PDB file of C-alpha atoms in Angstrom:
ATOM      1  CA  MET O   1      13.302 -19.961   1.467  1.00  0.00           C
ATOM      2  CA  ASN O   2      11.699 -21.499   4.537  1.00  0.00           C
ATOM      3  CA  PRO O   3       8.904 -19.682   6.446  1.00  0.00           C
ATOM      4  CA  GLY O   4      11.306 -18.352   9.057  1.00  0.00           C
ATOM      5  CA  GLN O   5      13.601 -16.855   6.435  1.00  0.00           C
ATOM      6  CA  PHE O   6      10.631 -15.428   4.562  1.00  0.00           C
ATOM      7  CA  ALA O   7       9.228 -13.770   7.685  1.00  0.00           C
ATOM      8  CA  SER O   8      12.636 -12.350   8.560  1.00  0.00           C
ATOM      9  CA  ARG O   9      13.006 -10.866   5.079  1.00  0.00           C
ATOM     10  CA  TYR O  10       9.456  -9.612   4.531  1.00  0.00           C
ATOM     11  CA  GLY O  11       7.816  -9.420   7.962  1.00  0.00           C
ATOM     12  CA  PRO O  12       6.546  -8.857  10.477  1.00  0.00           C
ATOM     13  CA  TRP O  13       3.507  -7.359   8.698  1.00  0.00           C
ATOM     14  CA  ALA O  14       2.233  -7.644   5.137  1.00  0.00           C
ATOM     15  CA  LEU O  15      -0.352  -5.299   3.640  1.00  0.00           C
ATOM     16  CA  VAL O  16      -2.493  -6.919   0.956  1.00  0.00           C
ATOM     17  CA  ALA O  17      -4.766  -4.636  -1.073  1.00  0.00           C
ATOM     18  CA  GLY O  18      -7.592  -6.418  -2.833  1.00  0.00           C
ATOM     19  CA  ALA O  19      -7.628  -9.173  -0.228  1.00  0.00           C
ATOM     20  CA  SER O  20     -11.344  -9.951  -0.014  1.00  0.00           C
ATOM     21  CA  GLU O  21     -11.379 -12.746  -2.594  1.00  0.00           C
ATOM     22  CA  GLY O  22      -9.496 -14.457  -5.409  1.00  0.00           C
ATOM     23  CA  THR O  23      -5.758 -13.986  -5.697  1.00  0.00           C
ATOM     24  CA  GLY O  24      -5.616 -11.439  -2.882  1.00  0.00           C
ATOM     25  CA  ALA O  25      -7.202 -13.863  -0.431  1.00  0.00           C
ATOM     26  CA  SER O  26      -4.815 -16.580  -1.602  1.00  0.00           C
ATOM     27  CA  PHE O  27      -1.848 -14.302  -0.945  1.00  0.00           C
ATOM     28  CA  ALA O  28      -3.195 -13.576   2.530  1.00  0.00           C
ATOM     29  CA  CYS O  29      -3.649 -17.265   3.391  1.00  0.00           C
ATOM     30  CA  GLN O  30      -0.179 -18.216   2.204  1.00  0.00           C
ATOM     31  CA  LEU O  31       1.448 -15.307   4.026  1.00  0.00           C
ATOM     32  CA  ALA O  32      -0.354 -16.219   7.240  1.00  0.00           C
ATOM     33  CA  ASP O  33       0.945 -19.765   6.804  1.00  0.00           C
ATOM     34  CA  LYS O  34       4.450 -18.288   6.681  1.00  0.00           C
ATOM     35  CA  GLY O  35       3.827 -16.495   9.983  1.00  0.00           C
ATOM     36  CA  LEU O  36       3.289 -12.926   8.777  1.00  0.00           C
ATOM     37  CA  ASN O  37       0.721 -10.672  10.408  1.00  0.00           C
ATOM     38  CA  LEU O  38      -1.673  -9.043   7.959  1.00  0.00           C
ATOM     39  CA  VAL O  39      -3.298  -5.745   7.094  1.00  0.00           C
ATOM     40  CA  LEU O  40      -6.145  -6.772   4.781  1.00  0.00           C
ATOM     41  CA  VAL O  41      -7.609  -4.104   2.512  1.00  0.00           C
ATOM     42  CA  ALA O  42     -10.563  -4.093   0.119  1.00  0.00           C
ATOM     43  CA  ARG O  43     -13.735  -2.136  -0.459  1.00  0.00           C
ATOM     44  CA  ARG O  44     -16.061  -4.824   0.917  1.00  0.00           C
ATOM     45  CA  GLU O  45     -15.758  -5.136   4.668  1.00  0.00           C
ATOM     46  CA  ALA O  46     -17.758  -8.320   5.345  1.00  0.00           C
ATOM     47  CA  PRO O  47     -15.579 -10.778   3.369  1.00  0.00           C
ATOM     48  CA  LEU O  48     -12.439  -9.136   4.777  1.00  0.00           C
ATOM     49  CA  GLU O  49     -13.642  -9.684   8.327  1.00  0.00           C
ATOM     50  CA  GLN O  50     -14.551 -13.295   7.568  1.00  0.00           C
ATOM     51  CA  LEU O  51     -11.107 -13.953   6.093  1.00  0.00           C
ATOM     52  CA  ALA O  52      -9.401 -12.270   9.047  1.00  0.00           C
ATOM     53  CA  ARG O  53     -11.314 -14.441  11.531  1.00  0.00           C
ATOM     54  CA  GLU O  54     -10.292 -17.588   9.662  1.00  0.00           C
ATOM     55  CA  LEU O  55      -6.636 -16.608   9.474  1.00  0.00           C
ATOM     56  CA  ARG O  56      -6.475 -15.714  13.167  1.00  0.00           C
ATOM     57  CA  ALA O  57      -7.998 -19.053  14.101  1.00  0.00           C
ATOM     58  CA  ASP O  58      -6.027 -21.199  11.674  1.00  0.00           C
ATOM     59  CA  HIS O  59      -2.602 -19.568  11.839  1.00  0.00           C
ATOM     60  CA  ARG O  60      -2.455 -17.663  15.139  1.00  0.00           C
ATOM     61  CA  VAL O  61      -1.422 -14.430  13.400  1.00  0.00           C
ATOM     62  CA  GLU O  62      -2.661 -10.907  13.912  1.00  0.00           C
ATOM     63  CA  CYS O  63      -5.033  -9.576  11.252  1.00  0.00           C
ATOM     64  CA  ILE O  64      -6.569  -6.151  10.911  1.00  0.00           C
ATOM     65  CA  THR O  65      -8.932  -5.043   8.163  1.00  0.00           C
ATOM     66  CA  ALA O  66      -9.677  -1.753   6.442  1.00  0.00           C
ATOM     67  CA  SER O  67     -12.412  -0.928   3.938  1.00  0.00           C
ATOM     68  CA  ILE O  68     -10.670   1.387   1.461  1.00  0.00           C
ATOM     69  CA  ASP O  69     -11.565   2.424  -2.073  1.00  0.00           C
ATOM     70  CA  LEU O  70      -8.230   2.674  -3.869  1.00  0.00           C
ATOM     71  CA  ALA O  71      -9.767   4.942  -6.508  1.00  0.00           C
ATOM     72  CA  ARG O  72     -10.075   7.755  -3.972  1.00  0.00           C
ATOM     73  CA  GLU O  73      -7.501  10.523  -3.956  1.00  0.00           C
ATOM     74  CA  ASP O  74      -6.810   9.922  -0.260  1.00  0.00           C
ATOM     75  CA  ALA O  75      -6.461   6.133  -0.603  1.00  0.00           C
ATOM     76  CA  VAL O  76      -2.779   6.005   0.353  1.00  0.00           C
ATOM     77  CA  ALA O  77      -3.379   8.185   3.400  1.00  0.00           C
ATOM     78  CA  GLN O  78      -6.003   5.623   4.416  1.00  0.00           C
ATOM     79  CA  LEU O  79      -3.565   2.760   3.827  1.00  0.00           C
ATOM     80  CA  LEU O  80      -1.035   4.465   6.078  1.00  0.00           C
ATOM     81  CA  ALA O  81      -3.677   5.055   8.728  1.00  0.00           C
ATOM     82  CA  ALA O  82      -4.683   1.381   8.587  1.00  0.00           C
ATOM     83  CA  ALA O  83      -1.074   0.239   8.959  1.00  0.00           C
ATOM     84  CA  GLY O  84      -0.427   2.705  11.777  1.00  0.00           C
ATOM     85  CA  PRO O  85       2.886   2.112  13.570  1.00  0.00           C
ATOM     86  CA  ARG O  86       3.157  -1.473  12.314  1.00  0.00           C
ATOM     87  CA  GLU O  87       6.259  -2.393  10.326  1.00  0.00           C
ATOM     88  CA  VAL O  88       5.003  -3.362   6.884  1.00  0.00           C
ATOM     89  CA  GLY O  89       7.729  -5.446   5.299  1.00  0.00           C
ATOM     90  CA  LEU O  90       5.674  -6.661   2.344  1.00  0.00           C
ATOM     91  CA  LEU O  91       3.254  -4.683   0.187  1.00  0.00           C
ATOM     92  CA  ILE O  92       1.013  -6.497  -2.300  1.00  0.00           C
ATOM     93  CA  LEU O  93      -1.120  -4.319  -4.573  1.00  0.00           C
ATOM     94  CA  ASN O  94      -3.602  -6.805  -5.963  1.00  0.00           C
ATOM     95  CA  ALA O  95      -6.600  -4.560  -6.701  1.00  0.00           C
ATOM     96  CA  GLY O  96      -7.129  -2.960 -10.076  1.00  0.00           C
ATOM     97  CA  ALA O  97      -9.382  -4.933 -12.424  1.00  0.00           C
ATOM     98  CA  ASP O  98     -11.272  -3.134 -15.196  1.00  0.00           C
ATOM     99  CA  PRO O  99     -15.016  -3.186 -14.404  1.00  0.00           C
ATOM    100  CA  ASN O 100     -15.971  -1.104 -17.448  1.00  0.00           C
ATOM    101  CA  GLY O 101     -15.784  -3.419 -20.449  1.00  0.00           C
ATOM    102  CA  SER O 102     -16.311  -0.699 -23.047  1.00  0.00           C
ATOM    103  CA  MET O 103     -14.568   1.248 -25.765  1.00  0.00           C
ATOM    104  CA  PHE O 104     -12.813   4.376 -24.544  1.00  0.00           C
ATOM    105  CA  LEU O 105     -15.155   6.960 -26.074  1.00  0.00           C
ATOM    106  CA  ASP O 106     -18.289   5.002 -25.193  1.00  0.00           C
ATOM    107  CA  ASN O 107     -17.800   5.438 -21.447  1.00  0.00           C
ATOM    108  CA  ASP O 108     -17.907   8.445 -19.164  1.00  0.00           C
ATOM    109  CA  ILE O 109     -14.485   9.923 -18.523  1.00  0.00           C
ATOM    110  CA  ALA O 110     -15.132   9.767 -14.768  1.00  0.00           C
ATOM    111  CA  ASN O 111     -14.959   5.970 -14.950  1.00  0.00           C
ATOM    112  CA  TRP O 112     -11.581   6.111 -16.686  1.00  0.00           C
ATOM    113  CA  ASP O 113     -10.391   8.682 -14.143  1.00  0.00           C
ATOM    114  CA  ALA O 114     -11.274   6.277 -11.329  1.00  0.00           C
ATOM    115  CA  LEU O 115      -9.452   3.387 -13.004  1.00  0.00           C
ATOM    116  CA  ALA O 116      -6.351   5.481 -13.675  1.00  0.00           C
ATOM    117  CA  THR O 117      -6.350   6.845 -10.135  1.00  0.00           C
ATOM    118  CA  ARG O 118      -6.507   3.340  -8.661  1.00  0.00           C
ATOM    119  CA  ASN O 119      -4.007   1.657 -10.993  1.00  0.00           C
ATOM    120  CA  VAL O 120      -1.566   4.512 -11.555  1.00  0.00           C
ATOM    121  CA  MET O 121      -1.673   7.249  -8.930  1.00  0.00           C
ATOM    122  CA  THR O 122      -2.543   5.116  -5.903  1.00  0.00           C
ATOM    123  CA  THR O 123      -0.034   2.465  -6.966  1.00  0.00           C
ATOM    124  CA  MET O 124       2.734   5.035  -7.452  1.00  0.00           C
ATOM    125  CA  ARG O 125       2.010   6.775  -4.159  1.00  0.00           C
ATOM    126  CA  ALA O 126       1.850   3.497  -2.208  1.00  0.00           C
ATOM    127  CA  LEU O 127       5.122   2.263  -3.677  1.00  0.00           C
ATOM    128  CA  HIS O 128       6.745   5.572  -2.785  1.00  0.00           C
ATOM    129  CA  VAL O 129       5.688   5.768   0.847  1.00  0.00           C
ATOM    130  CA  PHE O 130       6.041   2.083   1.782  1.00  0.00           C
ATOM    131  CA  GLY O 131       9.172   1.684  -0.340  1.00  0.00           C
ATOM    132  CA  ALA O 132      10.870   4.561   1.450  1.00  0.00           C
ATOM    133  CA  ALA O 133      10.378   2.864   4.817  1.00  0.00           C
ATOM    134  CA  MET O 134      11.692  -0.433   3.451  1.00  0.00           C
ATOM    135  CA  ARG O 135      14.758   1.235   1.972  1.00  0.00           C
ATOM    136  CA  ALA O 136      15.522   2.797   5.347  1.00  0.00           C
ATOM    137  CA  ARG O 137      15.275  -0.635   7.009  1.00  0.00           C
ATOM    138  CA  LYS O 138      17.345  -2.305   4.249  1.00  0.00           C
ATOM    139  CA  ARG O 139      14.799  -5.065   3.685  1.00  0.00           C
ATOM    140  CA  GLY O 140      11.300  -5.707   2.398  1.00  0.00           C
ATOM    141  CA  GLY O 141       9.369  -6.499  -0.747  1.00  0.00           C
ATOM    142  CA  MET O 142       6.649  -5.077  -3.002  1.00  0.00           C
ATOM    143  CA  ILE O 143       4.495  -6.928  -5.545  1.00  0.00           C
ATOM    144  CA  VAL O 144       2.270  -5.151  -8.056  1.00  0.00           C
ATOM    145  CA  MET O 145      -0.176  -7.451  -9.790  1.00  0.00           C
ATOM    146  CA  GLY O 146      -0.178  -6.831 -13.508  1.00  0.00           C
ATOM    147  CA  SER O 147      -1.775  -8.215 -16.644  1.00  0.00           C
ATOM    148  CA  GLY O 148      -0.648  -9.472 -20.024  1.00  0.00           C
ATOM    149  CA  ALA O 149      -2.595  -6.482 -21.362  1.00  0.00           C
ATOM    150  CA  CYS O 150       0.426  -4.368 -20.385  1.00  0.00           C
ATOM    151  CA  TYR O 151       2.289  -5.543 -23.472  1.00  0.00           C
ATOM    152  CA  ALA O 152      -0.086  -4.090 -26.090  1.00  0.00           C
ATOM    153  CA  GLY O 153      -2.761  -1.456 -26.546  1.00  0.00           C
ATOM    154  CA  LEU O 154      -6.055  -3.315 -26.805  1.00  0.00           C
ATOM    155  CA  PRO O 155      -9.465  -1.928 -27.833  1.00  0.00           C
ATOM    156  CA  GLY O 156     -12.033  -2.138 -25.086  1.00  0.00           C
ATOM    157  CA  ILE O 157      -9.460  -2.138 -22.301  1.00  0.00           C
ATOM    158  CA  GLY O 158      -7.185   0.671 -23.460  1.00  0.00           C
ATOM    159  CA  VAL O 159      -6.978   2.561 -20.178  1.00  0.00           C
ATOM    160  CA  TYR O 160      -6.542  -0.641 -18.204  1.00  0.00           C
ATOM    161  CA  ALA O 161      -3.756  -1.845 -20.514  1.00  0.00           C
ATOM    162  CA  ALA O 162      -2.028   1.540 -20.351  1.00  0.00           C
ATOM    163  CA  SER O 163      -2.221   1.596 -16.555  1.00  0.00           C
ATOM    164  CA  LYS O 164      -0.669  -1.857 -16.331  1.00  0.00           C
ATOM    165  CA  ALA O 165       2.119  -0.801 -18.710  1.00  0.00           C
ATOM    166  CA  PHE O 166       2.844   2.114 -16.363  1.00  0.00           C
ATOM    167  CA  ASP O 167       2.987  -0.243 -13.381  1.00  0.00           C
ATOM    168  CA  LEU O 168       5.311  -2.638 -15.194  1.00  0.00           C
ATOM    169  CA  VAL O 169       7.853   0.020 -16.151  1.00  0.00           C
ATOM    170  CA  LEU O 170       7.754   1.683 -12.735  1.00  0.00           C
ATOM    171  CA  CYS O 171       8.347  -1.646 -10.980  1.00  0.00           C
ATOM    172  CA  GLU O 172      11.295  -2.418 -13.238  1.00  0.00           C
ATOM    173  CA  ALA O 173      12.872   0.935 -12.382  1.00  0.00           C
ATOM    174  CA  LEU O 174      12.214   0.517  -8.663  1.00  0.00           C
ATOM    175  CA  TRP O 175      13.696  -2.969  -8.742  1.00  0.00           C
ATOM    176  CA  ALA O 176      16.964  -1.511 -10.021  1.00  0.00           C
ATOM    177  CA  GLU O 177      16.863   1.384  -7.556  1.00  0.00           C
ATOM    178  CA  LEU O 178      16.043  -0.688  -4.482  1.00  0.00           C
ATOM    179  CA  GLU O 179      17.976  -3.894  -5.126  1.00  0.00           C
ATOM    180  CA  PRO O 180      21.181  -2.405  -3.609  1.00  0.00           C
ATOM    181  CA  HIS O 181      19.181  -1.584  -0.473  1.00  0.00           C
ATOM    182  CA  GLY O 182      17.872  -5.115   0.098  1.00  0.00           C
ATOM    183  CA  VAL O 183      14.309  -4.399  -1.097  1.00  0.00           C
ATOM    184  CA  ASP O 184      12.722  -6.710  -3.695  1.00  0.00           C
ATOM    185  CA  VAL O 185      10.231  -5.443  -6.296  1.00  0.00           C
ATOM    186  CA  LEU O 186       8.161  -7.592  -8.635  1.00  0.00           C
ATOM    187  CA  SER O 187       5.741  -6.753 -11.424  1.00  0.00           C
ATOM    188  CA  TYR O 188       3.708  -9.935 -11.582  1.00  0.00           C
ATOM    189  CA  VAL O 189       2.111 -10.214 -15.023  1.00  0.00           C
ATOM    190  CA  ILE O 190      -0.703 -12.737 -14.902  1.00  0.00           C
ATOM    191  CA  GLY O 191      -3.262 -14.040 -17.376  1.00  0.00           C
ATOM    192  CA  ARG O 192      -6.856 -15.058 -16.912  1.00  0.00           C
ATOM    193  CA  THR O 193      -7.388 -16.319 -13.374  1.00  0.00           C
ATOM    194  CA  ASP O 194     -10.380 -18.071 -11.841  1.00  0.00           C
ATOM    195  CA  THR O 195     -11.561 -15.319  -9.513  1.00  0.00           C
ATOM    196  CA  PRO O 196     -15.152 -14.335  -8.629  1.00  0.00           C
ATOM    197  CA  ALA O 197     -14.653 -10.934 -10.277  1.00  0.00           C
ATOM    198  CA  HIS O 198     -13.434 -12.493 -13.520  1.00  0.00           C
ATOM    199  CA  ARG O 199     -16.271 -14.991 -13.610  1.00  0.00           C
ATOM    200  CA  GLU O 200     -18.807 -12.242 -12.931  1.00  0.00           C
ATOM    201  CA  LEU O 201     -17.480 -10.110 -15.786  1.00  0.00           C
ATOM    202  CA  MET O 202     -17.466 -13.027 -18.251  1.00  0.00           C
ATOM    203  CA  GLU O 203     -20.960 -14.113 -17.292  1.00  0.00           C
ATOM    204  CA  ALA O 204     -22.240 -10.549 -17.658  1.00  0.00           C
ATOM    205  CA  ARG O 205     -20.842 -10.526 -21.215  1.00  0.00           C
ATOM    206  CA  GLY O 206     -22.382 -13.907 -22.031  1.00  0.00           C
ATOM    207  CA  MET O 207     -18.961 -15.536 -22.338  1.00  0.00           C
ATOM    208  CA  ALA O 208     -18.358 -19.190 -21.548  1.00  0.00           C
ATOM    209  CA  ILE O 209     -16.040 -19.860 -18.604  1.00  0.00           C
ATOM    210  CA  PRO O 210     -12.957 -21.636 -20.017  1.00  0.00           C
ATOM    211  CA  ASP O 211     -11.532 -24.656 -18.245  1.00  0.00           C
ATOM    212  CA  ASN O 212      -7.927 -23.427 -18.347  1.00  0.00           C
ATOM    213  CA  LEU O 213      -8.164 -20.476 -15.981  1.00  0.00           C
ATOM    214  CA  ALA O 214      -5.280 -20.244 -13.519  1.00  0.00           C
ATOM    215  CA  HIS O 215      -6.073 -21.098  -9.906  1.00  0.00           C
ATOM    216  CA  PRO O 216      -5.571 -18.192  -7.467  1.00  0.00           C
ATOM    217  CA  ASP O 217      -3.602 -20.349  -5.030  1.00  0.00           C
ATOM    218  CA  ASP O 218      -1.136 -21.320  -7.754  1.00  0.00           C
ATOM    219  CA  VAL O 219      -0.808 -17.711  -8.896  1.00  0.00           C
ATOM    220  CA  ALA O 220      -0.106 -16.466  -5.376  1.00  0.00           C
ATOM    221  CA  ARG O 221       2.377 -19.254  -4.672  1.00  0.00           C
ATOM    222  CA  LEU O 222       4.468 -18.474  -7.746  1.00  0.00           C
ATOM    223  CA  GLY O 223       4.419 -14.745  -7.035  1.00  0.00           C
ATOM    224  CA  LEU O 224       5.879 -15.251  -3.580  1.00  0.00           C
ATOM    225  CA  GLU O 225       8.496 -17.636  -4.971  1.00  0.00           C
ATOM    226  CA  ARG O 226       9.580 -15.184  -7.681  1.00  0.00           C
ATOM    227  CA  LEU O 227       9.575 -12.031  -5.523  1.00  0.00           C
ATOM    228  CA  PRO O 228      13.310 -12.294  -4.624  1.00  0.00           C
ATOM    229  CA  HIS O 229      14.256 -12.507  -8.298  1.00  0.00           C
ATOM    230  CA  GLY O 230      12.327  -9.573  -9.873  1.00  0.00           C
ATOM    231  CA  PRO O 231      11.614  -7.371 -11.602  1.00  0.00           C
ATOM    232  CA  VAL O 232       9.112  -9.285 -13.773  1.00  0.00           C
ATOM    233  CA  CYS O 233       7.390 -12.645 -13.614  1.00  0.00           C
ATOM    234  CA  ASN O 234       5.115 -13.674 -16.485  1.00  0.00           C
ATOM    235  CA  TRP O 235       2.578 -16.268 -15.393  1.00  0.00           C
ATOM    236  CA  GLY O 236       2.792 -19.483 -17.375  1.00  0.00           C
ATOM    237  CA  GLU O 237       6.241 -18.730 -18.798  1.00  0.00           C
ATOM    238  CA  ALA O 238       9.706 -19.825 -17.820  1.00  0.00           C
ATOM    239  CA  ASP O 239      12.053 -16.996 -16.926  1.00  0.00           C
ATOM    240  CA  ASP O 240      13.691 -17.161 -20.361  1.00  0.00           C
ATOM    241  CA  GLU O 241      10.483 -17.567 -22.392  1.00  0.00           C
ATOM    242  CA  ALA O 242       8.761 -14.784 -24.335  1.00  0.00           C
ATOM    243  CA  ILE O 243       5.111 -15.514 -25.066  1.00  0.00           C
ATOM    244  CA  MET O 244       3.049 -12.612 -23.769  1.00  0.00           C
ATOM    245  CA  SER O 245       5.708 -10.075 -24.698  1.00  0.00           C
ATOM    246  CA  ALA O 246       8.480  -9.760 -27.256  1.00  0.00           C
ATOM    247  CA  THR O 247      11.128 -10.176 -24.542  1.00  0.00           C
ATOM    248  CA  SER O 248      11.413 -12.646 -21.694  1.00  0.00           C
ATOM    249  CA  ALA O 249      11.603 -11.694 -18.042  1.00  0.00           C
ATOM    250  CA  ALA O 250      15.281 -12.652 -18.077  1.00  0.00           C
ATOM    251  CA  ASP O 251      15.987 -10.415 -21.082  1.00  0.00           C
ATOM    252  CA  ARG O 252      14.185  -7.480 -19.468  1.00  0.00           C
ATOM    253  CA  ARG O 253      16.154  -8.006 -16.260  1.00  0.00           C
ATOM    254  CA  GLU O 254      19.492  -8.006 -18.048  1.00  0.00           C
ATOM    255  CA  ARG O 255      18.621  -4.940 -20.118  1.00  0.00           C
ATOM    256  CA  ILE O 256      17.757  -3.017 -16.964  1.00  0.00           C
ATOM    257  CA  ARG O 257      21.041  -4.076 -15.394  1.00  0.00           C
ATOM    258  CA  ARG O 258      22.930  -2.789 -18.441  1.00  0.00           C
ATOM    259  CA  VAL O 259      21.311   0.621 -18.569  1.00  0.00           C
ATOM    260  CA  SER O 260      20.655   1.243 -14.867  1.00  0.00           C
ATOM    261  CA  ALA O 261      24.074   2.744 -14.104  1.00  0.00           C
ATOM    262  CA  MET O 262      23.752   5.253 -16.930  1.00  0.00           C
ATOM    263  CA  ALA O 263      20.173   6.103 -15.983  1.00  0.00           C
ATOM    264  CA  ALA O 264      21.149   6.586 -12.340  1.00  0.00           C
ATOM    265  CA  SER O 265      23.933   8.963 -13.329  1.00  0.00           C
ATOM    266  CA  TYR O 266      21.475  11.144 -15.229  1.00  0.00           C
ATOM    267  CA  ALA O 267      19.189  11.240 -12.183  1.00  0.00           C
ATOM    268  CA  ALA O 268      22.104  12.165  -9.916  1.00  0.00           C
ATOM    269  CA  LYS O 269      23.067  15.061 -12.156  1.00  0.00           C
ATOM    270  CA  GLY O 270      19.612  16.517 -11.755  1.00  0.00           C
ATOM    271  CA  VAL O 271      19.972  16.761  -7.978  1.00  0.00           C
ATOM    272  CA  THR O 272      20.823  20.223  -6.664  1.00  0.00           C
TER     273      THR O 272
END
């Protein structure tokens, strides 16, 4: 769709969490190019402000910033406060990397609590509150950045993988629930991407930086292209390919379509 159609469907404001660098910053730049105003969120304030200044100057859009730690229990309340009365038509939850790099029992449980809060509870709460407003308006979109780790339990990143599996399944369900209301939902499952955070983690572990890392701009571009089609996009795979998982995005989509009516009827029967 052209920029005008995109802005009409997903504007006038987009909220991008994890926008200070890497894929989040690429999303922000491409959305500004499409004419959307931006609420930029990350923990580090200085790079957010720098990005906001550049986007205002280059694209003539409005940009506001908010330093928010998504691992806090009140993170979604802070997101809402940052958005204020603005109509957020697109939510991109891009934060959520695993900074631990350890086996489950070799790390303090508080670190796993923080990761689970950020990737599970904050994600669920944000999807609920922003999704409700989009459903009422009959338009909008939500992207949750995932990882190929969601398709298998992996030692050393067990909590991270489990959190991304939660996000994947929730997004698939929300896609089916919100599609009739004109709201698009996408779980965007990506692989290794050339971001500062990824490079920092690999260098800290003494790992060589491979030459086949995905470029953040390419990752963001494909995510925005695939958003209308949901509920899953696997980076580096055609819609009908299954490489990271046992089933392709197309197969998952069709399965959800088949079972969604039955699942919805069970949910309806539980309403009193």
